[in-house]
PDB file of C-alpha atoms and ligand atoms in Angstrom:
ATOM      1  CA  UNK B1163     -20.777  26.643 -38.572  1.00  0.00           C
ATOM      2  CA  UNK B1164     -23.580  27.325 -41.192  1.00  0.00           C
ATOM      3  CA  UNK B1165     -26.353  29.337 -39.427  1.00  0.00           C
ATOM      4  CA  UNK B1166     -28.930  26.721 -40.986  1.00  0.00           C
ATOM      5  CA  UNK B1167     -27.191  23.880 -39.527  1.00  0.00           C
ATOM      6  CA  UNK B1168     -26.978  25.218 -35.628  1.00  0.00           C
ATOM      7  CA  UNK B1169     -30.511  26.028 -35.525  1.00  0.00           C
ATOM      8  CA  UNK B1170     -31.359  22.491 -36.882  1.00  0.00           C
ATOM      9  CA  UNK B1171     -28.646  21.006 -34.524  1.00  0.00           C
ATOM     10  CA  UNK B1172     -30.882  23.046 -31.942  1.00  0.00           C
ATOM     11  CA  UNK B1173     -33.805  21.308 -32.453  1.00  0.00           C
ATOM     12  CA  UNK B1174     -35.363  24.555 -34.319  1.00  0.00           C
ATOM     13  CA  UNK B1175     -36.682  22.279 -37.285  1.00  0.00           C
ATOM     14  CA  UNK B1176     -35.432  20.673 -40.330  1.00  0.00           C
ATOM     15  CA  UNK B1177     -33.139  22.384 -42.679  1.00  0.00           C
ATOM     16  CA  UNK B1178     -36.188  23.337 -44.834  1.00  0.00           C
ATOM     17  CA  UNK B1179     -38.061  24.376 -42.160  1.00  0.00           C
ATOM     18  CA  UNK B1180     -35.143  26.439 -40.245  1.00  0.00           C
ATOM     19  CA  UNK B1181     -34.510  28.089 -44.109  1.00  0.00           C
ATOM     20  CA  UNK B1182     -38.284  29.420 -44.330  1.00  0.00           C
ATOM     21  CA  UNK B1183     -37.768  30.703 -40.244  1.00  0.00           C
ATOM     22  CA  UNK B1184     -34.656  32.543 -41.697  1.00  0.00           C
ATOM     23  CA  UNK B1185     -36.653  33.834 -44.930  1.00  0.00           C
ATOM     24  CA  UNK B1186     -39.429  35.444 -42.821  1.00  0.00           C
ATOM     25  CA  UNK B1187     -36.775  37.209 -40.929  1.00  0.00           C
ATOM     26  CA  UNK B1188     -37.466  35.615 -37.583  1.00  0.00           C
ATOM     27  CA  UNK B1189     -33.407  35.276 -37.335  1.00  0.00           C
ATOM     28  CA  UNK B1190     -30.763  37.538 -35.575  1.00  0.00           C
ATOM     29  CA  UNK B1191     -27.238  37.386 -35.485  1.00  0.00           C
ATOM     30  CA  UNK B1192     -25.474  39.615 -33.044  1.00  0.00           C
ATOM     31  CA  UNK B1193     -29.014  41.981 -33.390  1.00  0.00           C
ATOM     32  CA  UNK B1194     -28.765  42.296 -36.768  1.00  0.00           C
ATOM     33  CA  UNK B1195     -31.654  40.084 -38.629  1.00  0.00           C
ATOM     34  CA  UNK B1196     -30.031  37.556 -41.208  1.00  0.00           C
ATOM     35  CA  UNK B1197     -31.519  35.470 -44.267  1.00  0.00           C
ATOM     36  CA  UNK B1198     -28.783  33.913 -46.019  1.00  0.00           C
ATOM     37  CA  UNK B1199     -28.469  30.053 -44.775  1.00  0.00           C
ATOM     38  CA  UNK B1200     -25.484  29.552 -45.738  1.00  0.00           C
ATOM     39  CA  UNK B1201     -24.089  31.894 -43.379  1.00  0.00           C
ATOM     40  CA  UNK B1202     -21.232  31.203 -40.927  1.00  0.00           C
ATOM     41  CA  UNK B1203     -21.742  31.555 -37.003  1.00  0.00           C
ATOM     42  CA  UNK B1204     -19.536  31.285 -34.039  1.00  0.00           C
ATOM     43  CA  UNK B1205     -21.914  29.464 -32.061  1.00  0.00           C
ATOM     44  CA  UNK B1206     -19.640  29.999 -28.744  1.00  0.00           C
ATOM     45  CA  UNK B1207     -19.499  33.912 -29.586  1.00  0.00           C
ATOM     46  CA  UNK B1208     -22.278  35.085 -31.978  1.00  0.00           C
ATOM     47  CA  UNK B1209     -25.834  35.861 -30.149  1.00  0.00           C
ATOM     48  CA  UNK B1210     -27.865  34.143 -32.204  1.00  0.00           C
ATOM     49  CA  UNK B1211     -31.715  34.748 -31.240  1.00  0.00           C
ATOM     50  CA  UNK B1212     -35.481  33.505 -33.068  1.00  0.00           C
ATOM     51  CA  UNK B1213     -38.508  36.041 -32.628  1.00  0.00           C
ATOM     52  CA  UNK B1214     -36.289  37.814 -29.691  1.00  0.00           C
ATOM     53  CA  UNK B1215     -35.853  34.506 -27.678  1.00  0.00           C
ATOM     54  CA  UNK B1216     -31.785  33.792 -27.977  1.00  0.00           C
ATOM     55  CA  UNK B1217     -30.808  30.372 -28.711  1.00  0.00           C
ATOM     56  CA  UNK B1218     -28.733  28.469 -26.167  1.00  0.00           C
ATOM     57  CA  UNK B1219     -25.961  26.239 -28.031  1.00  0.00           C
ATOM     58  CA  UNK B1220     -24.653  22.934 -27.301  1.00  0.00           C
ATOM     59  CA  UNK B1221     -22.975  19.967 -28.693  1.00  0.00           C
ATOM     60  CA  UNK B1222     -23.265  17.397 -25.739  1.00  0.00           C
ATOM     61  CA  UNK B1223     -25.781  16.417 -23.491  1.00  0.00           C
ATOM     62  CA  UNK B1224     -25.491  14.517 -20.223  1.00  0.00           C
ATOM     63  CA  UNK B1225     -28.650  12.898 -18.938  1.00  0.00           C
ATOM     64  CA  UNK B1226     -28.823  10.729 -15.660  1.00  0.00           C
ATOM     65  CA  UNK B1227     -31.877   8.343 -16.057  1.00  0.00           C
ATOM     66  CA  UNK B1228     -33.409   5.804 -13.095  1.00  0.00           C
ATOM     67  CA  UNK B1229     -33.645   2.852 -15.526  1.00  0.00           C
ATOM     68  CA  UNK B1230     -36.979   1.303 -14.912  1.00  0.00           C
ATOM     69  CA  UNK B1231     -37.479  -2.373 -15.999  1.00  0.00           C
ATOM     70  CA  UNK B1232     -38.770  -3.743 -19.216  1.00  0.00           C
ATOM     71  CA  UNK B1233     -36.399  -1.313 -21.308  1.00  0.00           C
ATOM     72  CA  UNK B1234     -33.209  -2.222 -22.768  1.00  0.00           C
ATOM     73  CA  UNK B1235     -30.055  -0.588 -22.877  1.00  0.00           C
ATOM     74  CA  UNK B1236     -29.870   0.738 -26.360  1.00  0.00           C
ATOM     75  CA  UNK B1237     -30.529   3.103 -28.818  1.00  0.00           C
ATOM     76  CA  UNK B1238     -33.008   0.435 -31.161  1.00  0.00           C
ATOM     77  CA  UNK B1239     -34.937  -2.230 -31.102  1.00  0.00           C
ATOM     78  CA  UNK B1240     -37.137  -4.516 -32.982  1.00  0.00           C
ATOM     79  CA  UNK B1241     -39.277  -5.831 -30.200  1.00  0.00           C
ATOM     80  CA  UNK B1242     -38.834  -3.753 -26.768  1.00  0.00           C
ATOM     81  CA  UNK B1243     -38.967  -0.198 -25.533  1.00  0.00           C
ATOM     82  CA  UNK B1244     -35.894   0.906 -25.201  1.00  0.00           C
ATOM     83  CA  UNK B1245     -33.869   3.832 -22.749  1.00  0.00           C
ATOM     84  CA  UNK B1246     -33.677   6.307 -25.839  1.00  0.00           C
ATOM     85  CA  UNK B1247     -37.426   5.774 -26.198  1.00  0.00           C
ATOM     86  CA  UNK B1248     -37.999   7.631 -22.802  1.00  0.00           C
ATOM     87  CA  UNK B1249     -36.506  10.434 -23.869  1.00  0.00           C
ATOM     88  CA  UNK B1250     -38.495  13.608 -24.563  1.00  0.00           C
ATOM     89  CA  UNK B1251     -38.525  14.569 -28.621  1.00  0.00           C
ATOM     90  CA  UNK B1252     -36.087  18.073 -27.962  1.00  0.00           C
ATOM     91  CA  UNK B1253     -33.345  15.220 -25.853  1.00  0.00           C
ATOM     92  CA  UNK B1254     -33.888  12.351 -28.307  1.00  0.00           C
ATOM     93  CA  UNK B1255     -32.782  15.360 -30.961  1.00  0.00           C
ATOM     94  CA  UNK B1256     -29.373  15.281 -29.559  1.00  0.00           C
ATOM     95  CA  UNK B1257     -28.686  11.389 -30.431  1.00  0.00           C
ATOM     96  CA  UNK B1258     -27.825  10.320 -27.069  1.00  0.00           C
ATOM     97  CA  UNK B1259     -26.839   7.075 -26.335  1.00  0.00           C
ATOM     98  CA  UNK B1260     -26.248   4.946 -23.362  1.00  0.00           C
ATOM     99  CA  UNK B1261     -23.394   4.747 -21.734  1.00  0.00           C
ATOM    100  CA  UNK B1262     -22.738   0.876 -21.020  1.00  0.00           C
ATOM    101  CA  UNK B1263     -25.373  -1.632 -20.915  1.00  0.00           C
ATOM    102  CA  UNK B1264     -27.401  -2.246 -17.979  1.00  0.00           C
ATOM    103  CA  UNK B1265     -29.726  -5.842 -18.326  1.00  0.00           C
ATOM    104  CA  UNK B1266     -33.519  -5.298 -19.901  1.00  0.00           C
ATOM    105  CA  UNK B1267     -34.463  -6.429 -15.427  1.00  0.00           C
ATOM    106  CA  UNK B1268     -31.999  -4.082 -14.031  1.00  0.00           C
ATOM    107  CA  UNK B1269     -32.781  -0.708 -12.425  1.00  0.00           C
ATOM    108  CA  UNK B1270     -31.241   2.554 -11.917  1.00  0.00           C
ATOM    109  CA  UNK B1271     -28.029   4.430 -12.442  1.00  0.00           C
ATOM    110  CA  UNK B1272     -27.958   5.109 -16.248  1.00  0.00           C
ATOM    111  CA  UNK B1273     -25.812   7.930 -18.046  1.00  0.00           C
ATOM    112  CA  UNK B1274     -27.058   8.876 -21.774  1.00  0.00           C
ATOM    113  CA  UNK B1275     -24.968  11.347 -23.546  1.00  0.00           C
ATOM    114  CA  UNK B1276     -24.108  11.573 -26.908  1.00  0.00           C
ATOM    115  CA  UNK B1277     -20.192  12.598 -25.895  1.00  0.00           C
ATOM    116  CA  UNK B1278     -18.288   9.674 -27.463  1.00  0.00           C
ATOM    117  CA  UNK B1279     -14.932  10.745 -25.368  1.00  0.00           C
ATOM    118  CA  UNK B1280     -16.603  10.732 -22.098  1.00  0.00           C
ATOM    119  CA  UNK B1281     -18.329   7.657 -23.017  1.00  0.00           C
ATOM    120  CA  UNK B1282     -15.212   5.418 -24.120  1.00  0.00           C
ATOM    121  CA  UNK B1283     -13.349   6.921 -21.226  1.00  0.00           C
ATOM    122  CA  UNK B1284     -15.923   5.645 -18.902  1.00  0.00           C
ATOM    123  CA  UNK B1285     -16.086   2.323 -20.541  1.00  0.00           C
ATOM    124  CA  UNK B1286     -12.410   1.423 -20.984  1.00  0.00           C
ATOM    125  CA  UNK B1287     -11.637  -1.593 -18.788  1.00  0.00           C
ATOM    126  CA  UNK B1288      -8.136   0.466 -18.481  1.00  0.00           C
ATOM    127  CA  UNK B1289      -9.856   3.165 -16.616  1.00  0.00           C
ATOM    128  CA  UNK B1290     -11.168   0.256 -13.868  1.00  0.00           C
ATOM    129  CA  UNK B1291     -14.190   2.974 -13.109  1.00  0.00           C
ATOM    130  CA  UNK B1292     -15.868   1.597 -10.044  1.00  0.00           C
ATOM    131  CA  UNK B1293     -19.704   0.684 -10.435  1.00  0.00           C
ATOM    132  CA  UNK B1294     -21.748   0.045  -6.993  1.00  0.00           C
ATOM    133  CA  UNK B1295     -24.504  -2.355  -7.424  1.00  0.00           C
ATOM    134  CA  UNK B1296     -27.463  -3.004  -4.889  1.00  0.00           C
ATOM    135  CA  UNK B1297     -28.796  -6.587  -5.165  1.00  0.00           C
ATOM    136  CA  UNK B1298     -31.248  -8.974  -3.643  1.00  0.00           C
ATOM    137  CA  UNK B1299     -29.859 -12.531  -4.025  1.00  0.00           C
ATOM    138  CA  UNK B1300     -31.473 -15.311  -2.629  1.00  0.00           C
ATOM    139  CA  UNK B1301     -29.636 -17.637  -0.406  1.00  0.00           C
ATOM    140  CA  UNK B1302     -27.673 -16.309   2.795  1.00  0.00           C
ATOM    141  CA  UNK B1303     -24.742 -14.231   2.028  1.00  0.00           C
ATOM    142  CA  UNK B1304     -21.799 -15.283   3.877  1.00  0.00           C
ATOM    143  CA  UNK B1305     -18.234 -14.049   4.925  1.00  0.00           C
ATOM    144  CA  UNK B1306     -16.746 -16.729   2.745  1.00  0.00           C
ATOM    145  CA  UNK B1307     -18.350 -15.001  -0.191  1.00  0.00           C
ATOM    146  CA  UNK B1308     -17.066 -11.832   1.025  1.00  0.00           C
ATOM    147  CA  UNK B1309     -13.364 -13.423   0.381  1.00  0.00           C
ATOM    148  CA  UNK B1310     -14.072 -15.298  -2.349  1.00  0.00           C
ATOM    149  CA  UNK B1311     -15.085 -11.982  -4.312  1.00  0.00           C
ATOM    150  CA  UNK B1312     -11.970  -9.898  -2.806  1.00  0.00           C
ATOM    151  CA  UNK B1313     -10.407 -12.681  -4.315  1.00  0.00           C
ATOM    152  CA  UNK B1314     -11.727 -12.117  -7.975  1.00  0.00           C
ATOM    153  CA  UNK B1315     -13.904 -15.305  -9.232  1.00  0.00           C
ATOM    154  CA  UNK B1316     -13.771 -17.730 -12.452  1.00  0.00           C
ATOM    155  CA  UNK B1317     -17.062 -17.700 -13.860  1.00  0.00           C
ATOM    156  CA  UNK B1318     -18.771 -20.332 -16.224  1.00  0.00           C
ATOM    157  CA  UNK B1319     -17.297 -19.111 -19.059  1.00  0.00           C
ATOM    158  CA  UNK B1320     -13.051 -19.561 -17.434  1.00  0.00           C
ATOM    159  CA  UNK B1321     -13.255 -15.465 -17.115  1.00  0.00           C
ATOM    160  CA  UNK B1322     -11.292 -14.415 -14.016  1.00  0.00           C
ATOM    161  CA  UNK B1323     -12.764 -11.056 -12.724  1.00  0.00           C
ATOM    162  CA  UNK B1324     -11.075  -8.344 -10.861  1.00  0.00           C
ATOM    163  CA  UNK B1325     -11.407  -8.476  -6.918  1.00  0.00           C
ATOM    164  CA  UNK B1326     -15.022  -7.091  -6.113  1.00  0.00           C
ATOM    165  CA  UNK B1327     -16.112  -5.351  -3.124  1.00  0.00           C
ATOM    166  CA  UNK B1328     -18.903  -7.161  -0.933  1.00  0.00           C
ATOM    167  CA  UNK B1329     -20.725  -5.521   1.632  1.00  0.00           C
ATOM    168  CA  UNK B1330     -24.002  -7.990   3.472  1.00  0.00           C
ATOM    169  CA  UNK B1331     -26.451  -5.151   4.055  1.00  0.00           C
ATOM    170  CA  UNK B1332     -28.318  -8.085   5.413  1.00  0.00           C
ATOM    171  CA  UNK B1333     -28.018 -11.678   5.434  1.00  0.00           C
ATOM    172  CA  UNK B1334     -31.052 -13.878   5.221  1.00  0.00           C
ATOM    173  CA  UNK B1335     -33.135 -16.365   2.763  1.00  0.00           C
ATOM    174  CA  UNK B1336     -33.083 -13.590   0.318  1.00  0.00           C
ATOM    175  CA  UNK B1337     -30.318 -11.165   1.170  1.00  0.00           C
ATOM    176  CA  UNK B1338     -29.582  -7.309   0.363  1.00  0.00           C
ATOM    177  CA  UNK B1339     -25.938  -6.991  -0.353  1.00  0.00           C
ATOM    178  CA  UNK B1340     -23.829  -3.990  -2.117  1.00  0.00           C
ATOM    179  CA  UNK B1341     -21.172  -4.803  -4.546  1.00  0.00           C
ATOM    180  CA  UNK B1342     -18.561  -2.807  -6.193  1.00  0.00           C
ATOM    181  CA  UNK B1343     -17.022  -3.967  -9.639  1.00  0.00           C
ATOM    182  CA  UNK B1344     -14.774  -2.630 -11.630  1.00  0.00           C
ATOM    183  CA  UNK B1345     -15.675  -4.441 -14.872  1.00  0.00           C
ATOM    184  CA  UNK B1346     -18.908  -4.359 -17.067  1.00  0.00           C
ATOM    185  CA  UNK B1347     -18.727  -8.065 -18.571  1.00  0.00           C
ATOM    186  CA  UNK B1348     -22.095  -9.257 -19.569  1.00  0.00           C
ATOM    187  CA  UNK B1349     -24.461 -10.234 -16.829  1.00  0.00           C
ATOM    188  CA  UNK B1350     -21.014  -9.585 -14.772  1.00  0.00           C
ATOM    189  CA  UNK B1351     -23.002  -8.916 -11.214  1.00  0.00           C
ATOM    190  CA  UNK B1352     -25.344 -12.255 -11.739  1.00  0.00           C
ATOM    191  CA  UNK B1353     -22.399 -14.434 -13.145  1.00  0.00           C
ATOM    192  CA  UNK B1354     -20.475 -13.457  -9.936  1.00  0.00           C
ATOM    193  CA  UNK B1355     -23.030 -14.678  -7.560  1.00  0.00           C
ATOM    194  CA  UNK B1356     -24.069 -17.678  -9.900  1.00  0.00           C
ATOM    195  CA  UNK B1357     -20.125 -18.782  -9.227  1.00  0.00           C
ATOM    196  CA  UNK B1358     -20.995 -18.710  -5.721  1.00  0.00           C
ATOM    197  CA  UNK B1359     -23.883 -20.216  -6.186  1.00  0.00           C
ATOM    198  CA  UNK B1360     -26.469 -18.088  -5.278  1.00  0.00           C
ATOM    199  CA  UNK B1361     -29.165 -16.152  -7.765  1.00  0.00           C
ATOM    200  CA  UNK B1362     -29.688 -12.649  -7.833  1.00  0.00           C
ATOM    201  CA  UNK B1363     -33.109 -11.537  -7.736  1.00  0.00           C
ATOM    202  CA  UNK B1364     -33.188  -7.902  -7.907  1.00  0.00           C
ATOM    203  CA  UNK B1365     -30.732  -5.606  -9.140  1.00  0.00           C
ATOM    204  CA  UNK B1366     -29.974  -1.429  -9.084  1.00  0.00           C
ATOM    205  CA  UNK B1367     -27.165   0.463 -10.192  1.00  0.00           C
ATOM    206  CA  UNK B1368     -26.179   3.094  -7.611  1.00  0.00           C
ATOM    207  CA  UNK B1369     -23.581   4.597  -8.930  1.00  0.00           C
ATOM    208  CA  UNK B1370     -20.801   4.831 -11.718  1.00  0.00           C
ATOM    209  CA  UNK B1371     -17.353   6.823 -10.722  1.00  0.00           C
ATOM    210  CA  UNK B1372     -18.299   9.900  -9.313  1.00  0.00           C
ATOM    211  CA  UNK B1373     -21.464   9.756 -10.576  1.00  0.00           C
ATOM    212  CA  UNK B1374     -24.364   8.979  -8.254  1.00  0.00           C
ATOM    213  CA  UNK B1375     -28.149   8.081  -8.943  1.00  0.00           C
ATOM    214  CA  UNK B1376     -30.112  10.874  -7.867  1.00  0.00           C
ATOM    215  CA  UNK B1377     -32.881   9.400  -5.652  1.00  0.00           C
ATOM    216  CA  UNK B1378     -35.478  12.105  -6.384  1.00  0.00           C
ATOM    217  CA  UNK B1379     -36.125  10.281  -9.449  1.00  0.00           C
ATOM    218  CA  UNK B1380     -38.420   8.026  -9.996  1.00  0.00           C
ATOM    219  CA  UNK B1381     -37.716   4.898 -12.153  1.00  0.00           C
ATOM    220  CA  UNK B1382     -38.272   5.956 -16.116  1.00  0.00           C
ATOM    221  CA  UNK B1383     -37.191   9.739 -15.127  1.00  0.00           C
ATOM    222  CA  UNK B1384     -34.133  11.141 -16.030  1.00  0.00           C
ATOM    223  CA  UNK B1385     -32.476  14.941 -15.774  1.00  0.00           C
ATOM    224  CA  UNK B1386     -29.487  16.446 -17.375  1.00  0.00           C
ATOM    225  CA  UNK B1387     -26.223  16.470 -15.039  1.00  0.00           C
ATOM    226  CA  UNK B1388     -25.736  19.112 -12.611  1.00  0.00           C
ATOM    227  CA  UNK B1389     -22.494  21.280 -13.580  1.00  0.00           C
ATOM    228  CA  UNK B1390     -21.274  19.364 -10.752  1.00  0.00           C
ATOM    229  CA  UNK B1391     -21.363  16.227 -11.817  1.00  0.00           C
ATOM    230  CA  UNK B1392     -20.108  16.664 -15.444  1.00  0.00           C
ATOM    231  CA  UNK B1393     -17.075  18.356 -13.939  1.00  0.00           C
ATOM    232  CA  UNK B1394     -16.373  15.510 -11.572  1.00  0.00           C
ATOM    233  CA  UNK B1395     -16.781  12.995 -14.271  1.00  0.00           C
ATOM    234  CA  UNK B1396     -15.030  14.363 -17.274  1.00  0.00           C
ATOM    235  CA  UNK B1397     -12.263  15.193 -14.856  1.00  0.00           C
ATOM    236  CA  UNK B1398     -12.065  11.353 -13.629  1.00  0.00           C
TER     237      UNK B1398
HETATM  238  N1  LIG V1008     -24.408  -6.920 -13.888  1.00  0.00           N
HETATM  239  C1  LIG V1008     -25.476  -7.639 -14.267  1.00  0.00           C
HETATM  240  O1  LIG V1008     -25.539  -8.849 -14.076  1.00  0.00           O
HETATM  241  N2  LIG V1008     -26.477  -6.988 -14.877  1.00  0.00           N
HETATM  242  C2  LIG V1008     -26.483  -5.656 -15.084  1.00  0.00           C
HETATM  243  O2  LIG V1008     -27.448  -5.121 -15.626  1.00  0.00           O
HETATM  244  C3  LIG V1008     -25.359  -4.921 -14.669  1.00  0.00           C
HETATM  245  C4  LIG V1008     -24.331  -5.584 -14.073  1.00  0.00           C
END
């Protein structure tokens, strides 16, 4: 890789700028101080450093974010904030994206990465990756619904979903349920309940695979993935 383009990739500057860094001679390679742009770097081998501080390379990043409300799921656009927006400028450098869509009301659990491999293999309905949802829904919750999602429901549209797992955390006017899907239709968790006829009111993403919201953070904050995690998830 050209030496100009890793330390731009790195968030070092633009092109121009990273070429005057490498003209003052604020650049090492392996120790030895280097000019030339154009020249080539093993960025998994060569010790590359600025002014004595060595720069860490990498391709991918992996950030879990608690998705406040009010933001949308996506990278642009015209009228509301969106996840990407949240991101601090050295993060939002990487071109991370979001990994599914959670609604612009819904809260919680929500990967960002700019790995396209991880992403699709998360996504694929193929890979039937199991999503746990916390909800509020108003109406009582009953044992009948319990079956009727095990069963897999028809909603408005004639879509037949995959058997979902209910749990009744607690059933009352407006009760707290847990759901696990493993789909991610549009509005899937709300349709469900509309074709039981019930409303949800609240909702929060929990978790997604192996990957589970961190409760230390607060809704807007994100964090890259523990080692951990990435392993568990690019090994699922
Ligand atoms: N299901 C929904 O209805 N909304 C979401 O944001 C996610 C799942």
């Amino acid at each position: 890789m050209r030496l100009d383009k890793l330390l731009a990739n790195m968030g070092y500057g633009s092109r121009k700028e990273v070429k005057q860094l490498l003209k003052n001679g604020a650049v090492k390679v392996n120790e030895v101080q280097v000019k030339d742009a154009a020249a080539h770097v093993d960025p998994h081998k060569d010790v590359v450093s600025i002014l004595g501080e060595q720069v860490v390379y990498k391709e991918f990043i992996y950030l879990m974010m608690n998705k406040p409300p009010g933001v949308v799921s996506a990278t642009e656009d015209y009228r509301d904030r969106t996840v990407v927006d949240l991101l601090e400028p050295e993060d939002r450098h990487f071109d991370p994206f979001p990994v599914g869509r959670l609604d612009k009301d819904t809260e919680g659990l929500l990967l960002l990465t700019n790995d396209g491999k991880l992403a699709h293999n998360l996504l694929s309905p193929k890979k039937e990756v199991p999503k746990l949802y916390y909800a509020k829904v108003e109406g009582i919750v009953t044992e009948e619904d319990i079956s009727l999602f095990a069963k897999g429901l028809t909603l408005e549209d004639g879509f037949e979903t995959k058997p979902g797992i209910l749990h009744i955390i607690k059933a009352d006017t407006v009760s707290e349920i847990e759901l696990t899907i493993t789909e991610g239709k549009f509005h899937q968790v709300k349709r469900m309940f509309e074709a039981v006829g019930k409303r949800v009111v609240y909702l929060k993403r929990m978790s997604m695979g192996s990957l589970k919201l961190d409760h230390d953070l607060e809704l807007g904050e994100y964090r890259e993935l523990t080692d951990d995690e990435l392993s568990s998830l690019l090994s699922s």
